[in-house]
Amino acid sequence: MAKLYVVGIGPGDYDNITIRADRALRDCSVIIGYTVYVELVRSRYRDKTYLTTAMTREAERCRIALDEAKKQDTAFICSGDSGIYGMAALVYELRGEASEPEIEVIPGLTAACSGGALLGAPLTHDFAVISLSDRLTDWDIITKRLKSAASADLSIVLYNPASRGRPEHLRRACDILLDALPPERLCGVVKNIGREGQERYMLSLAQLRDYPADMFCTVFIGNSASRVVGDAFVTPRGYRDV
Ligand code: SAH
């Protein structure tokens, strides 16, 4: 039976793809994904049939992937991890109770990990991951989650901090956080991880409010113990003998 691999390809560079994801991409006949992700892998897996769709046509892309995978092994690629704001859940939902095609989810390095490593070690203690996209989640819920994470002194990773259609979301989120957190709270931004134009910044929460984030940024907000050590963003775990 042919198979659908739902593959997390990591942030974008080949060094950060897993051996398992690489094997699935080499073994499959068809690779499907949003155009930007397809361009990241195309040069390395040349003899494949590529199918692309626009970013917001997720369900259509999943249906095409499920149909294709009934005929031949197909890799449906997502950036980072395929289950974290990725397509894995929708693929299962759309297959429903059908037994075909077989689905294998292949995890990948999510932006919280690859971006965290660029900054240093911002997530060594408990943390929350929150997407600022209100395309599928009401802003009321996003607000509630931001407030809860801040009041629990969690480090926070923000995905989808802004896009062309909603450039002000990061500012709105910072205003909510500034109700509970001090303006000098250590924050970080990583942009284009593993891709051309990779950048990292450390800044305060007050400065983050004015940062012109785009959809290729991932944002880190430290907890009350986070600090800069040398050139690294460090959230200590709390070992006593340092
Ligand atoms: N499945 C992905 C997340 C998809 S949601 C993952 O696990 O990483 C899209 C958001 O992820 C972006 O808006 C950004 O916040 C983050 N992201 C994904 N890839 C990134 C990269 N290479 N550099 C910076 N941020 C990235």
XYZ file of C-alpha atoms and ligand atoms in Angstrom:
268
model
C 0.000 0.000 0.000
C 1.310 3.466 -0.845
C 1.964 5.814 1.988
C 1.632 9.468 2.923
C 4.585 10.819 4.846
C 3.806 14.069 6.636
C 7.315 15.408 6.897
C 8.703 18.195 9.067
C 11.720 19.471 7.142
C 13.117 21.658 9.951
C 13.813 25.369 9.555
C 15.089 25.187 5.986
C 18.734 24.162 5.749
C 19.790 20.601 4.987
C 21.904 20.399 8.161
C 18.765 20.641 10.232
C 16.686 18.018 8.454
C 16.492 14.643 10.224
C 17.907 11.488 8.687
C 14.408 10.022 8.763
C 12.886 13.000 6.920
C 15.693 12.908 4.351
C 15.071 9.188 3.770
C 11.329 9.749 3.265
C 12.011 12.521 0.735
C 14.480 10.337 -1.135
C 12.138 7.317 -1.155
C 8.885 9.015 -2.193
C 7.767 9.733 -5.762
C 5.755 12.895 -5.141
C 6.502 15.896 -2.931
C 3.667 18.267 -2.039
C 3.814 21.524 -0.103
C 3.456 25.255 0.068
C 5.640 26.866 -2.614
C 8.223 28.332 -0.189
C 8.904 24.929 1.388
C 9.068 23.142 -1.943
C 11.742 25.610 -3.085
C 13.788 24.737 0.017
C 14.062 21.055 -0.919
C 13.707 20.971 -4.706
C 17.395 21.082 -5.607
C 18.242 18.109 -3.406
C 15.478 15.736 -4.531
C 15.453 16.292 -8.254
C 13.702 13.265 -9.713
C 10.378 13.915 -7.954
C 7.029 15.120 -9.107
C 6.330 18.389 -7.287
C 2.855 19.702 -6.506
C 2.459 23.117 -4.914
C -0.464 25.205 -3.684
C -0.854 28.650 -2.143
C -0.322 28.907 1.583
C -3.924 29.406 2.645
C -5.284 26.425 0.692
C -4.420 23.935 3.422
C -7.395 21.595 3.116
C -7.014 21.457 -0.663
C -3.327 20.626 -0.286
C -4.156 17.845 2.214
C -6.792 16.337 -0.064
C -4.400 16.345 -3.012
C -1.765 14.692 -0.806
C -4.194 12.012 0.423
C -5.394 11.258 -3.133
C -1.865 11.109 -4.521
C -0.700 8.841 -1.698
C -3.303 6.229 -2.616
C -1.389 5.803 -5.898
C 2.259 6.304 -4.954
C 4.420 7.165 -1.955
C 3.987 10.858 -1.294
C 5.731 13.290 1.052
C 3.682 16.185 2.294
C 6.205 18.696 3.609
C 5.831 21.247 6.393
C 8.467 23.595 7.767
C 9.811 22.847 11.225
C 7.783 20.106 12.820
C 4.862 18.640 10.883
C 2.650 18.561 13.977
C 3.372 22.028 15.391
C 1.105 24.418 13.469
C 1.680 21.916 10.670
C -0.555 19.733 8.565
C -0.434 16.445 10.476
C -3.737 16.878 12.337
C -5.663 18.054 9.260
C -4.382 15.082 7.259
C -5.729 12.694 9.906
C -9.014 14.603 10.152
C -9.551 14.495 6.394
C -8.700 10.804 6.127
C -11.210 10.244 8.938
C -11.937 6.581 9.575
C -10.712 5.463 6.129
C -7.822 3.019 6.226
C -6.148 4.345 3.085
C -3.623 5.788 2.578
C -1.347 4.776 5.402
C -0.058 7.920 7.183
C 3.353 8.312 8.797
C 4.120 11.562 10.608
C 7.822 12.394 10.561
C 8.787 15.016 13.136
C 11.147 17.916 12.460
C 13.084 20.559 14.309
C 10.554 23.231 15.239
C 11.415 26.963 15.164
C 11.349 27.137 18.986
C 14.311 24.724 19.044
C 16.304 25.913 16.043
C 15.680 29.576 16.914
C 16.332 29.001 20.593
C 19.710 27.523 19.768
C 20.623 30.625 17.730
C 19.878 32.839 20.714
C 21.610 30.604 23.240
C 19.441 28.716 25.711
C 16.181 30.623 26.230
C 13.960 27.598 26.872
C 15.800 25.640 29.520
C 12.843 25.981 31.892
C 9.082 25.597 31.347
C 7.705 27.475 28.376
C 4.553 28.085 26.346
C 4.207 28.231 22.572
C 1.523 30.576 21.262
C 0.652 31.505 17.688
C -0.475 35.084 17.077
C -2.379 34.119 13.947
C -6.083 34.770 14.445
C -7.023 33.194 11.136
C -8.198 30.034 12.922
C -8.144 31.134 16.575
C -10.134 34.040 18.039
C -8.032 36.909 19.332
C -9.876 36.547 22.696
C -8.371 33.103 23.136
C -4.924 34.298 22.096
C -5.232 37.104 24.687
C -6.248 34.633 27.402
C -3.295 32.358 26.618
C -0.819 35.248 26.614
C -2.097 36.444 30.001
C -2.030 32.937 31.466
C 1.512 32.262 30.274
C 2.720 35.594 31.647
C 1.046 35.066 35.018
C 2.590 31.583 35.285
C 6.081 33.043 34.672
C 6.558 30.806 31.627
C 9.022 31.712 28.928
C 6.955 32.256 25.794
C 7.643 31.497 22.142
C 5.468 33.354 19.657
C 4.922 31.841 16.218
C 3.244 33.801 13.407
C 4.043 37.117 15.126
C 2.851 39.112 12.112
C 1.986 38.843 8.459
C 1.156 41.245 5.687
C -2.526 41.145 6.590
C -1.942 41.683 10.316
C 1.268 43.630 10.926
C 0.168 44.927 14.350
C -0.312 41.603 16.136
C 3.073 41.583 17.843
C 2.470 45.078 19.209
C -0.951 44.040 20.510
C 0.539 40.967 22.150
C 3.303 43.029 23.774
C 0.735 45.450 25.173
C -1.110 42.530 26.780
C 2.129 41.116 28.195
C 3.262 44.540 29.445
C 0.239 44.569 31.780
C 1.868 41.722 33.698
C 5.563 41.832 32.816
C 8.229 44.548 33.249
C 9.251 46.543 30.138
C 12.874 45.423 30.546
C 12.000 41.693 30.342
C 14.564 39.975 28.075
C 13.209 39.048 24.635
C 14.678 37.700 21.420
C 13.781 37.582 17.742
C 15.142 35.138 15.195
C 14.457 35.611 11.534
C 14.888 33.259 8.548
C 16.389 30.466 10.655
C 18.482 28.182 8.462
C 17.693 30.288 5.394
C 19.222 33.189 3.553
C 19.055 36.332 5.689
C 19.235 34.560 9.035
C 19.311 37.101 11.873
C 19.004 37.164 15.645
C 18.353 40.002 18.055
C 18.053 40.407 21.789
C 15.907 43.249 23.034
C 13.613 44.285 25.876
C 9.862 43.695 25.885
C 9.364 47.456 25.473
C 11.618 47.404 22.367
C 9.933 44.257 21.036
C 6.659 46.206 20.948
C 8.099 48.313 18.109
C 9.953 45.532 16.285
C 8.761 45.188 12.675
C 8.216 41.423 12.733
C 7.132 39.447 9.692
C 5.976 35.891 9.103
C 9.573 34.619 8.974
C 10.279 35.662 12.585
C 9.959 33.653 15.765
C 9.832 35.617 18.997
C 11.075 34.636 22.452
C 10.012 36.246 25.729
C 12.072 35.258 28.733
C 10.795 34.381 32.196
C 11.726 36.352 35.327
C 15.098 34.589 35.576
C 16.182 35.022 31.930
C 19.331 37.086 31.395
C 22.115 37.760 28.932
C 25.311 35.791 29.617
C 28.128 36.803 27.261
C 26.305 36.979 23.952
C 23.678 34.394 24.863
C 20.029 34.567 25.933
C 19.945 32.233 28.925
C 16.983 31.054 30.964
C 18.566 29.197 33.869
C 17.160 25.885 35.006
C 18.162 26.774 38.533
C 21.254 24.691 39.246
C 22.602 26.089 42.495
C 26.339 25.659 42.059
C 27.022 28.246 39.301
N 5.650 23.891 11.666
C 6.489 25.067 11.893
C 5.649 26.274 12.283
C 4.705 26.772 11.206
S 3.853 28.236 11.675
C 7.564 24.747 12.942
O 7.426 23.737 13.640
O 8.545 25.506 13.039
C 4.867 29.463 10.860
C 5.682 30.235 11.864
O 6.759 29.411 12.331
C 6.374 31.464 11.318
O 5.521 32.591 11.301
C 7.509 31.649 12.294
O 7.050 32.211 13.504
C 7.905 30.190 12.579
N 8.985 29.720 11.680
C 8.943 28.611 10.921
N 10.094 28.467 10.222
C 10.878 29.505 10.565
C 12.208 29.919 10.177
N 12.940 29.213 9.297
N 12.716 31.063 10.725
C 11.993 31.773 11.625
N 10.748 31.432 12.023
C 10.186 30.313 11.495
